[in-house]
XYZ file of C-alpha atoms in Angstrom:
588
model
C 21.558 -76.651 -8.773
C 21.627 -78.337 -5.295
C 19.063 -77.232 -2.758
C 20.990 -75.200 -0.739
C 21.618 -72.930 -3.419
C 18.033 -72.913 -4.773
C 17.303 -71.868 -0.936
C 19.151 -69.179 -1.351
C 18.490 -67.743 -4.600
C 14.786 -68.075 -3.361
C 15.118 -66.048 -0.297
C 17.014 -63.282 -2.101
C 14.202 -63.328 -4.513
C 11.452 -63.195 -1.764
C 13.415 -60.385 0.270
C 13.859 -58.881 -3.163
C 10.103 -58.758 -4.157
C 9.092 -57.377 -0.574
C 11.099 -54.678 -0.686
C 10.026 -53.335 -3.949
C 6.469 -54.365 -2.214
C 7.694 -51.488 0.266
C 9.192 -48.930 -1.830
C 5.915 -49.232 -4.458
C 3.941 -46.016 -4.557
C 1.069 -47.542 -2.888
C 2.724 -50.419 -0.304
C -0.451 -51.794 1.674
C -2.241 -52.736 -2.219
C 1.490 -54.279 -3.178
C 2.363 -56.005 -0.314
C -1.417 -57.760 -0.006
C -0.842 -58.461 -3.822
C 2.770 -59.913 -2.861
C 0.766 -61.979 0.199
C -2.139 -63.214 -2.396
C -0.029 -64.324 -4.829
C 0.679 -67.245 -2.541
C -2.693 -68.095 -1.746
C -4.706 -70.632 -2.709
C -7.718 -69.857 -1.108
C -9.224 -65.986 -1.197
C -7.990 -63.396 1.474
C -9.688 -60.655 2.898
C -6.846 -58.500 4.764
C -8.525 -55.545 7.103
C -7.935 -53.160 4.425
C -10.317 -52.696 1.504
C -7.392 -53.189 -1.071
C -8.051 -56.206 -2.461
C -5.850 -56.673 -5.809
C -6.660 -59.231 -8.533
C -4.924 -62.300 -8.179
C -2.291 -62.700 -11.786
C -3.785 -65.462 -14.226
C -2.122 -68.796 -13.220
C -0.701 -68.618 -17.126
C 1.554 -65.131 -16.190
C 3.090 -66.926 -13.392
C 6.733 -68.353 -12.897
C 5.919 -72.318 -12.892
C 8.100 -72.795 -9.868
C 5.319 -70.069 -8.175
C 2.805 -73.450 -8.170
C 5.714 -75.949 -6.801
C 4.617 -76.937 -3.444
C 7.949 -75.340 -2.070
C 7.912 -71.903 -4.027
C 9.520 -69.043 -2.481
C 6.623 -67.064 -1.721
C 5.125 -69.473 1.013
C 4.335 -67.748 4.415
C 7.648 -69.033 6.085
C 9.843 -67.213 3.484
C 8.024 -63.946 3.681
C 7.810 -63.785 7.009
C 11.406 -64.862 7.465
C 12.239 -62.329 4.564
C 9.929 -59.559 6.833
C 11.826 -60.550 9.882
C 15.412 -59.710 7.954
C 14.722 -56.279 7.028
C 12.672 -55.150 9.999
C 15.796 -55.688 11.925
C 17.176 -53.706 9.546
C 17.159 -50.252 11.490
C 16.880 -48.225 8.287
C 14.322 -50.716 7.198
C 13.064 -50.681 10.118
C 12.091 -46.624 10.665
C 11.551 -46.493 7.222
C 8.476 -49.346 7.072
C 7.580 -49.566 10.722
C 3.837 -49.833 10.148
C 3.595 -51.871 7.041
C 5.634 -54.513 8.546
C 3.853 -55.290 11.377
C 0.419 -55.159 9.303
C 2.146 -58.000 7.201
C 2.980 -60.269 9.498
C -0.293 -60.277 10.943
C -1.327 -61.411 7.162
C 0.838 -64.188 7.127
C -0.749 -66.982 10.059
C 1.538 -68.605 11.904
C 4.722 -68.046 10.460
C 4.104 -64.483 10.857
C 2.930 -65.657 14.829
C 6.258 -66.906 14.686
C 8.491 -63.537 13.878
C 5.997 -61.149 16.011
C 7.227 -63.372 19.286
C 10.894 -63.262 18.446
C 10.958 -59.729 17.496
C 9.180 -59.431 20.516
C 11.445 -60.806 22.720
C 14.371 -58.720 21.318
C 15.609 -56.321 23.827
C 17.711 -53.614 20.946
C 14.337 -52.425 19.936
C 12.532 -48.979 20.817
C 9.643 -48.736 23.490
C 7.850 -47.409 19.683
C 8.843 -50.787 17.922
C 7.647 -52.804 20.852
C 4.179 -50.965 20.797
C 3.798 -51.349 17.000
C 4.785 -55.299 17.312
C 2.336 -55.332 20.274
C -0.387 -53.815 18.397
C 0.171 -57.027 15.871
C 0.642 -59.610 18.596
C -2.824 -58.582 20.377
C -4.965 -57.954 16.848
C -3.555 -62.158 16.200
C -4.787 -62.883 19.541
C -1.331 -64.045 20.647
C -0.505 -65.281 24.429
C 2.967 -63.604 25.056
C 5.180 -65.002 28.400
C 4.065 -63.021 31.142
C 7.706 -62.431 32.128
C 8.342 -60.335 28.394
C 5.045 -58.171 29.666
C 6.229 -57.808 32.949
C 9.264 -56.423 31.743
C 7.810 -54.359 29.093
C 6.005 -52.799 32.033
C 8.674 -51.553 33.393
C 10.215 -49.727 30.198
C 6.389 -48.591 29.283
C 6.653 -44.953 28.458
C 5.756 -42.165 31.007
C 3.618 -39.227 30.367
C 4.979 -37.123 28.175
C 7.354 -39.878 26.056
C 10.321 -40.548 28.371
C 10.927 -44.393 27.741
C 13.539 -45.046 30.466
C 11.893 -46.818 33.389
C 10.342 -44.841 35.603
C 9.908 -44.489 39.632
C 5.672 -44.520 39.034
C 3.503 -46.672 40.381
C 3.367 -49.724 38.109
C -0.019 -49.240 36.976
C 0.878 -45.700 36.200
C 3.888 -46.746 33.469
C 0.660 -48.470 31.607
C -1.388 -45.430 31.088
C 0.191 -44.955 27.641
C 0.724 -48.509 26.153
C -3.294 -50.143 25.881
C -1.359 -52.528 23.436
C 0.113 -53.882 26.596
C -3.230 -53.799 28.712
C -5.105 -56.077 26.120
C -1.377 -58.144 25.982
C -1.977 -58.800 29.858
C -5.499 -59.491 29.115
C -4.514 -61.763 26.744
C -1.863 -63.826 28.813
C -4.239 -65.970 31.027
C -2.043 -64.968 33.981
C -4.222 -63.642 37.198
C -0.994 -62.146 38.706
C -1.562 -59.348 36.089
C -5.185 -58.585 37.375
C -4.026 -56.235 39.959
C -2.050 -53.793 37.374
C -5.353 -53.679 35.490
C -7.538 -53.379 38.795
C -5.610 -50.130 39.314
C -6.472 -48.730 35.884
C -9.869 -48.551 36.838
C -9.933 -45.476 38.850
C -8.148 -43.854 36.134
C -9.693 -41.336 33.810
C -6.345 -40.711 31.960
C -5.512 -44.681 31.898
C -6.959 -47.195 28.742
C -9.355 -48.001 31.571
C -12.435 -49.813 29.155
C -9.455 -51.682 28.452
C -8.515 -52.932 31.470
C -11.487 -53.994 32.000
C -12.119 -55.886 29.346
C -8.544 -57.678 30.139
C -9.853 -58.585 33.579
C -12.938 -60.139 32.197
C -10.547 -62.125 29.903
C -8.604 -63.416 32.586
C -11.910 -63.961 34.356
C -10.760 -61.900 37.652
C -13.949 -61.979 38.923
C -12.028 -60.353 41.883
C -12.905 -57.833 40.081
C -16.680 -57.974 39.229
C -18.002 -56.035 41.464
C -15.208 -52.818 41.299
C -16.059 -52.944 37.314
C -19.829 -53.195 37.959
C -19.212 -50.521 40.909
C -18.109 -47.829 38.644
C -20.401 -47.707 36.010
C -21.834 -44.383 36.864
C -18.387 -43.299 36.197
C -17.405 -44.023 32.464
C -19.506 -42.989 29.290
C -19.364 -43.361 25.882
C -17.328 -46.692 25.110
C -15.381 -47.159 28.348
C -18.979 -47.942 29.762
C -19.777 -50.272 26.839
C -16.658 -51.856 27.641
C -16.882 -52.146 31.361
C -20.476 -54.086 30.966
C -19.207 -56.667 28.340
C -16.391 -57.254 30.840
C -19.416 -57.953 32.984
C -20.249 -60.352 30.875
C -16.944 -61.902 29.532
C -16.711 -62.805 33.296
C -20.114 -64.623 33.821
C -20.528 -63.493 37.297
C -23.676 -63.221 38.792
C -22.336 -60.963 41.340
C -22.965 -58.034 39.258
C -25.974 -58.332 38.705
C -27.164 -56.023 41.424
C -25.052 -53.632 40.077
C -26.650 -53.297 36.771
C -30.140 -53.168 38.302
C -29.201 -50.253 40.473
C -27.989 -48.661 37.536
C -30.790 -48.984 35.473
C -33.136 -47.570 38.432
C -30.873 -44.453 39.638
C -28.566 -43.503 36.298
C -31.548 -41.924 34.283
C -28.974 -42.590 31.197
C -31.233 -42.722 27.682
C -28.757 -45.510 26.893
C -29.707 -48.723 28.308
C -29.113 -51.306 25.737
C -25.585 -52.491 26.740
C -26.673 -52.643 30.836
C -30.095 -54.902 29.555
C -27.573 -56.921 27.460
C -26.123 -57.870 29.979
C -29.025 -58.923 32.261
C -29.996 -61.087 29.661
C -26.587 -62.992 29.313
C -25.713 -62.763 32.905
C -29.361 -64.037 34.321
C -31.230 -66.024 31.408
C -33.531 -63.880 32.036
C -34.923 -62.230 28.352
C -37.996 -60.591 28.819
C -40.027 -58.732 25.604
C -39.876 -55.245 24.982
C -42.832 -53.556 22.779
C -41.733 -53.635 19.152
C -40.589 -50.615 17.401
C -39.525 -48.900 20.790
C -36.542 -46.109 20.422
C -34.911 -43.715 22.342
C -36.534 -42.506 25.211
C -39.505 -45.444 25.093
C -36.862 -47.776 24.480
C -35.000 -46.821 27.882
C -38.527 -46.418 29.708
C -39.343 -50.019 28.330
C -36.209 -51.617 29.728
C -35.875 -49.972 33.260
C -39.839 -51.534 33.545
C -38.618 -54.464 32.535
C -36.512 -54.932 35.293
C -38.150 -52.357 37.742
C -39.245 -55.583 40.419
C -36.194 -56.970 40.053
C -37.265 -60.097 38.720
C -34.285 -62.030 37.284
C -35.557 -65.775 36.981
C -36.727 -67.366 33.803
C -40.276 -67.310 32.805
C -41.387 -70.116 31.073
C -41.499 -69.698 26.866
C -44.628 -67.964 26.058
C -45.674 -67.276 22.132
C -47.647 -64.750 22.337
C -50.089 -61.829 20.269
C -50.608 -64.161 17.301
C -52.411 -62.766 14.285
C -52.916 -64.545 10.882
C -53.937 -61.640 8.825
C -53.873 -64.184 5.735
C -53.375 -67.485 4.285
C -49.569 -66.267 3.898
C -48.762 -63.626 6.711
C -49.131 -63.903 9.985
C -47.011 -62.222 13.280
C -46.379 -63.058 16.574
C -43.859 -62.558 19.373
C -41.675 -64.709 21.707
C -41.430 -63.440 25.201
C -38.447 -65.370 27.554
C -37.064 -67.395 23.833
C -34.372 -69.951 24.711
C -32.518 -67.899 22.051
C -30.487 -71.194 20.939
C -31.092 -69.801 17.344
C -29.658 -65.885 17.339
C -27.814 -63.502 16.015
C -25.595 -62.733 19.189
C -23.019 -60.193 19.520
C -19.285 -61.790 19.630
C -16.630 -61.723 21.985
C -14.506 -58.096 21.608
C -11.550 -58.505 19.040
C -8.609 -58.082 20.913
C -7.550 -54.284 20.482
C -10.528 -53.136 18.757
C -11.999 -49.500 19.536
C -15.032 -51.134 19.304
C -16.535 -53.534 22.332
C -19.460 -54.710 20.236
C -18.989 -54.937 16.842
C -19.349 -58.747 14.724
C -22.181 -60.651 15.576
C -22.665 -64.451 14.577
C -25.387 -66.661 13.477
C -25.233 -68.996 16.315
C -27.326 -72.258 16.985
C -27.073 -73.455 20.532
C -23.948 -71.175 21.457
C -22.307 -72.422 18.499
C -21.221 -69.578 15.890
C -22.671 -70.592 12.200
C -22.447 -67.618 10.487
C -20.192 -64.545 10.958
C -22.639 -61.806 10.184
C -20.749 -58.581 10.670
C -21.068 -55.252 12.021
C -24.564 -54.023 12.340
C -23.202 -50.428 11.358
C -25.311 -49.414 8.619
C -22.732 -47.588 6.587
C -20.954 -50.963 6.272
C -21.572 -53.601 3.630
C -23.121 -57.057 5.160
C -21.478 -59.609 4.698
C -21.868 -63.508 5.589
C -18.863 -65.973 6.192
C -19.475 -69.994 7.114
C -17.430 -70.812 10.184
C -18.583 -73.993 11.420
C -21.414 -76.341 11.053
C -24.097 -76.935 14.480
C -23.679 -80.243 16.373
C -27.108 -81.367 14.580
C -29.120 -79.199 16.309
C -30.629 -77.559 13.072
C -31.653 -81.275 11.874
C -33.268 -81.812 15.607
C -35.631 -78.955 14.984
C -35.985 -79.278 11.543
C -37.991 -82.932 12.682
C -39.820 -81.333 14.873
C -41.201 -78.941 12.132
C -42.058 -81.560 9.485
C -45.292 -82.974 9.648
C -47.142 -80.197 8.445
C -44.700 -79.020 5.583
C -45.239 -82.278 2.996
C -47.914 -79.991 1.359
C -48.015 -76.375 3.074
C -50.680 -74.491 1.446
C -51.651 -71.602 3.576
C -50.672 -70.887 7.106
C -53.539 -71.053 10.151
C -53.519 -71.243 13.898
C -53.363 -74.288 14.571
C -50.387 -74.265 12.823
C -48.350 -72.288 14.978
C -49.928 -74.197 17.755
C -48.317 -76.964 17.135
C -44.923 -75.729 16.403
C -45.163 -73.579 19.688
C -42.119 -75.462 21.869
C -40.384 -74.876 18.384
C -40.776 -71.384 18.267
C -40.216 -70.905 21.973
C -36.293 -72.018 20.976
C -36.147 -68.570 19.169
C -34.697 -65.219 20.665
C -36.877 -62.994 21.885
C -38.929 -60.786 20.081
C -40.987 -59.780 17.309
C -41.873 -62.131 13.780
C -43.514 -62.133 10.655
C -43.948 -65.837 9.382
C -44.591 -65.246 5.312
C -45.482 -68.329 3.067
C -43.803 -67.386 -0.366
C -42.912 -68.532 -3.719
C -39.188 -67.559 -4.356
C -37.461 -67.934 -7.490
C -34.410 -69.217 -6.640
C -31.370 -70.717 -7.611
C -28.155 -72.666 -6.166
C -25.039 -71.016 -6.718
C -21.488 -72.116 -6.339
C -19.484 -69.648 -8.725
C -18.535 -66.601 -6.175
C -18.815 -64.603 -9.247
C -22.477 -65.168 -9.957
C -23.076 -64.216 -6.619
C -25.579 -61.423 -5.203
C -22.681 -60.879 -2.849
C -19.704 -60.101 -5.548
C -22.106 -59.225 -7.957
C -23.813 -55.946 -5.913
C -19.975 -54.794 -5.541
C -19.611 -55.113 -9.219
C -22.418 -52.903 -9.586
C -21.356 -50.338 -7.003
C -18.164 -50.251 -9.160
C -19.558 -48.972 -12.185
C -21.953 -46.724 -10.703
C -18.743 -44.563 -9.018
C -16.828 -45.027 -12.696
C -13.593 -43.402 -11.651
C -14.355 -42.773 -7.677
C -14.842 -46.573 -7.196
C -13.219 -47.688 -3.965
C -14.534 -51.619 -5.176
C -12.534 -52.208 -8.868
C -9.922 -54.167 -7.639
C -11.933 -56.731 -5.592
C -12.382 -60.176 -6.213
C -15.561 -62.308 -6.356
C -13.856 -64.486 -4.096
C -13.437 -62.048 -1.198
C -16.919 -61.596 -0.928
C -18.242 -65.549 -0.755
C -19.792 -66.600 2.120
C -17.767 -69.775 2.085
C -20.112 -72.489 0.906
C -22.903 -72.849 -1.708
C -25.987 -71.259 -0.992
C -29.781 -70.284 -2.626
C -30.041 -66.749 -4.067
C -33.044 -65.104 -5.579
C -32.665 -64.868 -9.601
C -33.048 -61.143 -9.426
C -33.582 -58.403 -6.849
C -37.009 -57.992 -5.343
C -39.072 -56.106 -7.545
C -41.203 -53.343 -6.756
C -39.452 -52.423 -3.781
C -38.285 -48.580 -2.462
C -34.629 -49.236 -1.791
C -33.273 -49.662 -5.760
C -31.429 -52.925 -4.807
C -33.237 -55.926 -2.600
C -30.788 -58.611 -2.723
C -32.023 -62.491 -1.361
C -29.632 -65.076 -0.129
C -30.619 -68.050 1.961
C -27.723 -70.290 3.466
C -27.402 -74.335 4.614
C -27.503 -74.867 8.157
C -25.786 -78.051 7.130
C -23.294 -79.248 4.608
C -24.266 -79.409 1.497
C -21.972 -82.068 0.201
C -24.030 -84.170 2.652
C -27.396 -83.693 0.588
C -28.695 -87.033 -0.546
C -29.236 -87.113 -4.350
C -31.941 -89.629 -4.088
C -33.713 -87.775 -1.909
C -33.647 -84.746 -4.441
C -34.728 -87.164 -7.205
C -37.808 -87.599 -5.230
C -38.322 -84.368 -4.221
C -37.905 -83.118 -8.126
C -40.341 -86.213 -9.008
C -42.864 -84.817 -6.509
C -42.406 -81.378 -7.892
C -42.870 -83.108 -11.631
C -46.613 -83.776 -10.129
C -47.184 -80.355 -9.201
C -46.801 -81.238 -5.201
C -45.069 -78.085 -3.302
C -43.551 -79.466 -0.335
C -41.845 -76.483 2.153
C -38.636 -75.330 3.559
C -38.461 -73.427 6.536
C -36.097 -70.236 6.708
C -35.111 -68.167 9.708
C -34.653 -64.746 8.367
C -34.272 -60.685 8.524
C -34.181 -57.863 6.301
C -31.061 -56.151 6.659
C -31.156 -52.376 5.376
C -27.663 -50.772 4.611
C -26.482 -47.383 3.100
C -22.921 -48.545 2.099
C -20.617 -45.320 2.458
C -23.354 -43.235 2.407
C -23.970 -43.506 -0.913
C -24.888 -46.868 -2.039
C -29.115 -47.472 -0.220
C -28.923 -51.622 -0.251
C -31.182 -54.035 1.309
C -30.931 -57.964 2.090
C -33.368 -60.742 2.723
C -31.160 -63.013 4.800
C -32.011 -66.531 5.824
C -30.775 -69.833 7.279
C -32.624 -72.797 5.965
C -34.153 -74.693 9.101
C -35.508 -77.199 7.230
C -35.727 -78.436 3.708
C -32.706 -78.588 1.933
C -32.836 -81.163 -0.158
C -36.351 -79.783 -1.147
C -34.758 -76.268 -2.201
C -32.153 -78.251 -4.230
C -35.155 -79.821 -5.765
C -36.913 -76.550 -6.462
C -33.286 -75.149 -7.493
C -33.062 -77.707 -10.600
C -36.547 -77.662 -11.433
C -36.810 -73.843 -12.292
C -39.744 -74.010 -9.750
C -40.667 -71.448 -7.670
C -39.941 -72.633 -3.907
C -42.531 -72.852 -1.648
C -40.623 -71.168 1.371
C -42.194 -70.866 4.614
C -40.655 -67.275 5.847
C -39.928 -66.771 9.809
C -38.411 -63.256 10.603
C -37.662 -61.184 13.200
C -38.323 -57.394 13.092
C -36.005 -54.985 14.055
C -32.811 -56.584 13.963
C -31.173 -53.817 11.430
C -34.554 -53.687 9.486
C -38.247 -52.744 9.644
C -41.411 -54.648 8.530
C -41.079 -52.713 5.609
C -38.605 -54.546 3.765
C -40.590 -57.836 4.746
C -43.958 -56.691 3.036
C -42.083 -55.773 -0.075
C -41.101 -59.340 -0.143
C -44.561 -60.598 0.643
C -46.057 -58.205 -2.297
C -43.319 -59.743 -4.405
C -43.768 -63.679 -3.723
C -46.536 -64.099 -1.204
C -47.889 -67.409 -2.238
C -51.401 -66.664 -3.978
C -50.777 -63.079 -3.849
């Protein structure tokens, strides 16, 4: 059979599977199951059907061939056939465009050439937008400009209208985050016009313009403020932000002293990014004392950096002590990211980040939704810098003191802001690299058989769950504790493939003499109530320091002497925290 004809027969067999993928009683579980089959590496599409990939043994050899017909390229050239298919095409509309945004490039590839194709709808054009922004795509301003002028008017018509060209957006955001997206400035006056628009995607447009980094258009955003609630102001201050403009700064402090709005968080966000400025606010504060502490905050109008001060230190024991940083460098954080491209939501993921750089994706810090952790990239050494600088007194850490923290001070002071228990524990841990012994596939496998025949989680993999890389876990939830389920993961700050066995050898000789050398883990408790019906809490940390001495500990079956350092309040209490510290305090 020559290769032309193998070709062939393959894309008829691709096109073929798809379209039963389509016509299947449940299409977005068949055609991820049709998209996974390909994959080498686990997928987690945006929908929580997550089929079982088939046993390599039930598979077609030629499936494994490095050319097999179910690479991205032929189902996204297969997708790209039938959507221009009109009956195909009205039939499938929405699952199509959801699965090209599944397939990486090659479905980059189709979205822009279907894009550019002028037969289709104004409806097509939004769905394939909708795809296009959610992939982050930069589209030709010249295709926006003209899809501009064929945006529909109020009320549906499609044919171009005699509006103002700002008005013929009002209906399309797709196209609004599109422009946004384009890194053309010509566009910023079609969004500026939004603005004034209660009937216009105007949080939107303002997040565009801080994309495109208009900063023509700082102080209009900034200016109307008092104007938009709800979201639309949430996204009008981290447009503030995306544009790094101090001009608005003067803004946000007049808002804070004239608004009387209970909900300041977003507007003191954004002092903090926008001036350095990050000044502490009395722990546990909600609501009402929350807003009271924040307009004090900034009631003088201060916006210059203090110097680093650690502060209100108390060692009520050997192994617990608290104490707050007030101006932190924050180079170690859990930081909001930039807004996903045609998301409702203009804060949602947050990232472990060291220096700026993003570590860990963390999630949403919705507490209905499942946390989850996912490796993204490895700091520029700057965990290994301030692991040295922590060292000298962790060879044999016993029971924390004073003097202690007085010394690691200018460490501390590289912290965010805020509150912190430091606890000096005794975790049972071990290393795991089999996703499916994991605490984070194995609480889903749990949740599973607790719903029986309601489970939403049957079908998932342990693979979709992973955090990407090796990690610590406790051997069993925390004991003792009032939420059923206290899971305990702690994750390398650097690779672990670069872990020197020698050093481990020495570190497990040590250990053999009954020495208990410490690591050093930045933490939280994370509290969730997954759906509403599954109460789940997490003891999350990234190891500082000591790495090869956890790996050590790991292969002993030795408890690990684990200097704790956590900040309160970021999606958990001090409650969780002392549960631990009943649990594994050291000498407790």
């Amino acid at each position: 059979m020559n290769g032309r004809t193998r070709d062939t027969e393959d894309h008829d067999t691709v096109r073929v599977r798809l379209r039963a993928a389509l016509h299947a009683d449940d299409p977005w579980t068949a055609l991820h199951a049709l998209n996974t089959d390909r994959n080498d590496e686990p997928n987690r599409p945006d929908r929580p059907d997550r089929p079982e990939q088939p046993d390599k043994q039930d598979r077609p050899d030629h499936l494994d061939r490095p050319d097999h017909p179910d690479r991205p390229g032929r189902l996204a050239e297969a997708a790209e056939e039938l959507y221009r298919s009109d009956a195909d095409r009205a039939a499938f509309r929405p699952y199509f465009s959801h699965f090209l945004r599944s397939l990486g490039e090659p479905g980059d590839a189709v979205l822009r050439r279907l894009l550019a194709e002028p037969a289709f709808t104004a409806e097509d054009r939004q769905d394939l937008l909708k795809a296009a922004v959610a992939r982050g795509l930069r589209l030709p301003a010249a295709l926006l400009r003209s899809y501009a002028e064929q945006a529909p008017a109020p009320g549906g018509n499609t044919a171009p209208t005699d509006a103002p060209p700002a008005r013929g957006l009002v209906d399309t955001p797709e196209l609004v985050d599109a422009m946004g997206l384009s890194g053309d400035l010509s566009f910023a006056p079609r969004l500026g016009a939004l603005l004034a628009d209660p009937t216009a995607p105007r949080g939107r447009a303002a997040l565009a313009l801080g994309r495109l980094g208009a900063r023509a258009w700082t102080e209009p955003i900034a200016g109307r403020l008092c104007e938009v609630t709800g979201l639309d102001h949430t996204a009008f201050v981290v447009a503030l932000e995306l544009m790094g403009d101090p001009a608005a700064v003067p803004h946000l402090l007049r808002w804070l002293a004239e608004s009387g709005e209970p909900r300041v968080y977003d507007v003191h966000h954004a002092l903090v990014r926008l001036t350095g400025r990050d000044p502490l606010l009395p722990e546990g504060a909600r609501g009402a004392e929350y807003a009271a502490a924040v307009r004090a905050a900034w009631a003088d109008g201060r916006t210059e950096r203090a110097p680093v001060a650690v502060r209100d230190l108390v060692v009520e024991s050997g192994t617990r002590a608290r104490f707050s940083v007030d101006g932190g460098a924050g180079r170690i954080r859990v930081a909001y990211d930039p807004p996903s491209p045609g998301s409702t939501w203009p804060r949602w993921n947050r990232s472990l980040t060291f220096d700026g750089k993003p570590l860990y994706r963390v999630g949403s810090s919705c507490d209905t939704c499942e946390l989850g952790l996912a490796l993204l990239d490895w700091p520029d050494g700057e965990a290994a810098r301030i692991a040295d600088r922590m060292r000298g007194r962790l060879a044999c850490l016993d029971r924390l003191d004073a003097a202690l923290f007085t010394e690691w001070s200018p460490v501390l002071g590289e912290l965010a802001t805020g509150h912190y228990r430091a606890l000096l524990l005794d975790l049972p841990l071990e290393r795991v690299s089999d996703p499916a012994r994991s605490w984070w596939y194995r609480r889903v496998a749990a949740r599973a058989e607790a719903d029986g025949d309601d489970s939403a989680y049957d079908d998932d993999r342990p693979g979709d769950y992973w955090p990407g890389v090796a990690h610590f876990q406790l051997t069993a939830p925390v004991p003792g504790g009032r939420v059923p389920f206290t899971y305990g993961a702690l994750l390398p700050s650097q690779p672990p493939q670069a872990l020197d066995p020698a050093t481990i050898a020495r570190h497990t000789a040590a250990m053999a003499e009954g020495q208990r050398p410490a690591a050093v883990v930045l933490g939280w408790i994370d509290d969730r109530y997954v759906e509403a019906r599954h109460e789940e809490r997490w003891l999350v940390g990234a190891v500082l320091d000591g790495h090869h001495r956890l790996a050590a500990y790991a292969a002993a079956g030795v408890p690990a002497r684990v200097l704790l350092i956590a900040r309160v309040g970021a999606g958990g209490g001090p409650e969780g925290l002392a549960e631990v510290a009943a649990a594994y305090g050291h000498g407790d």
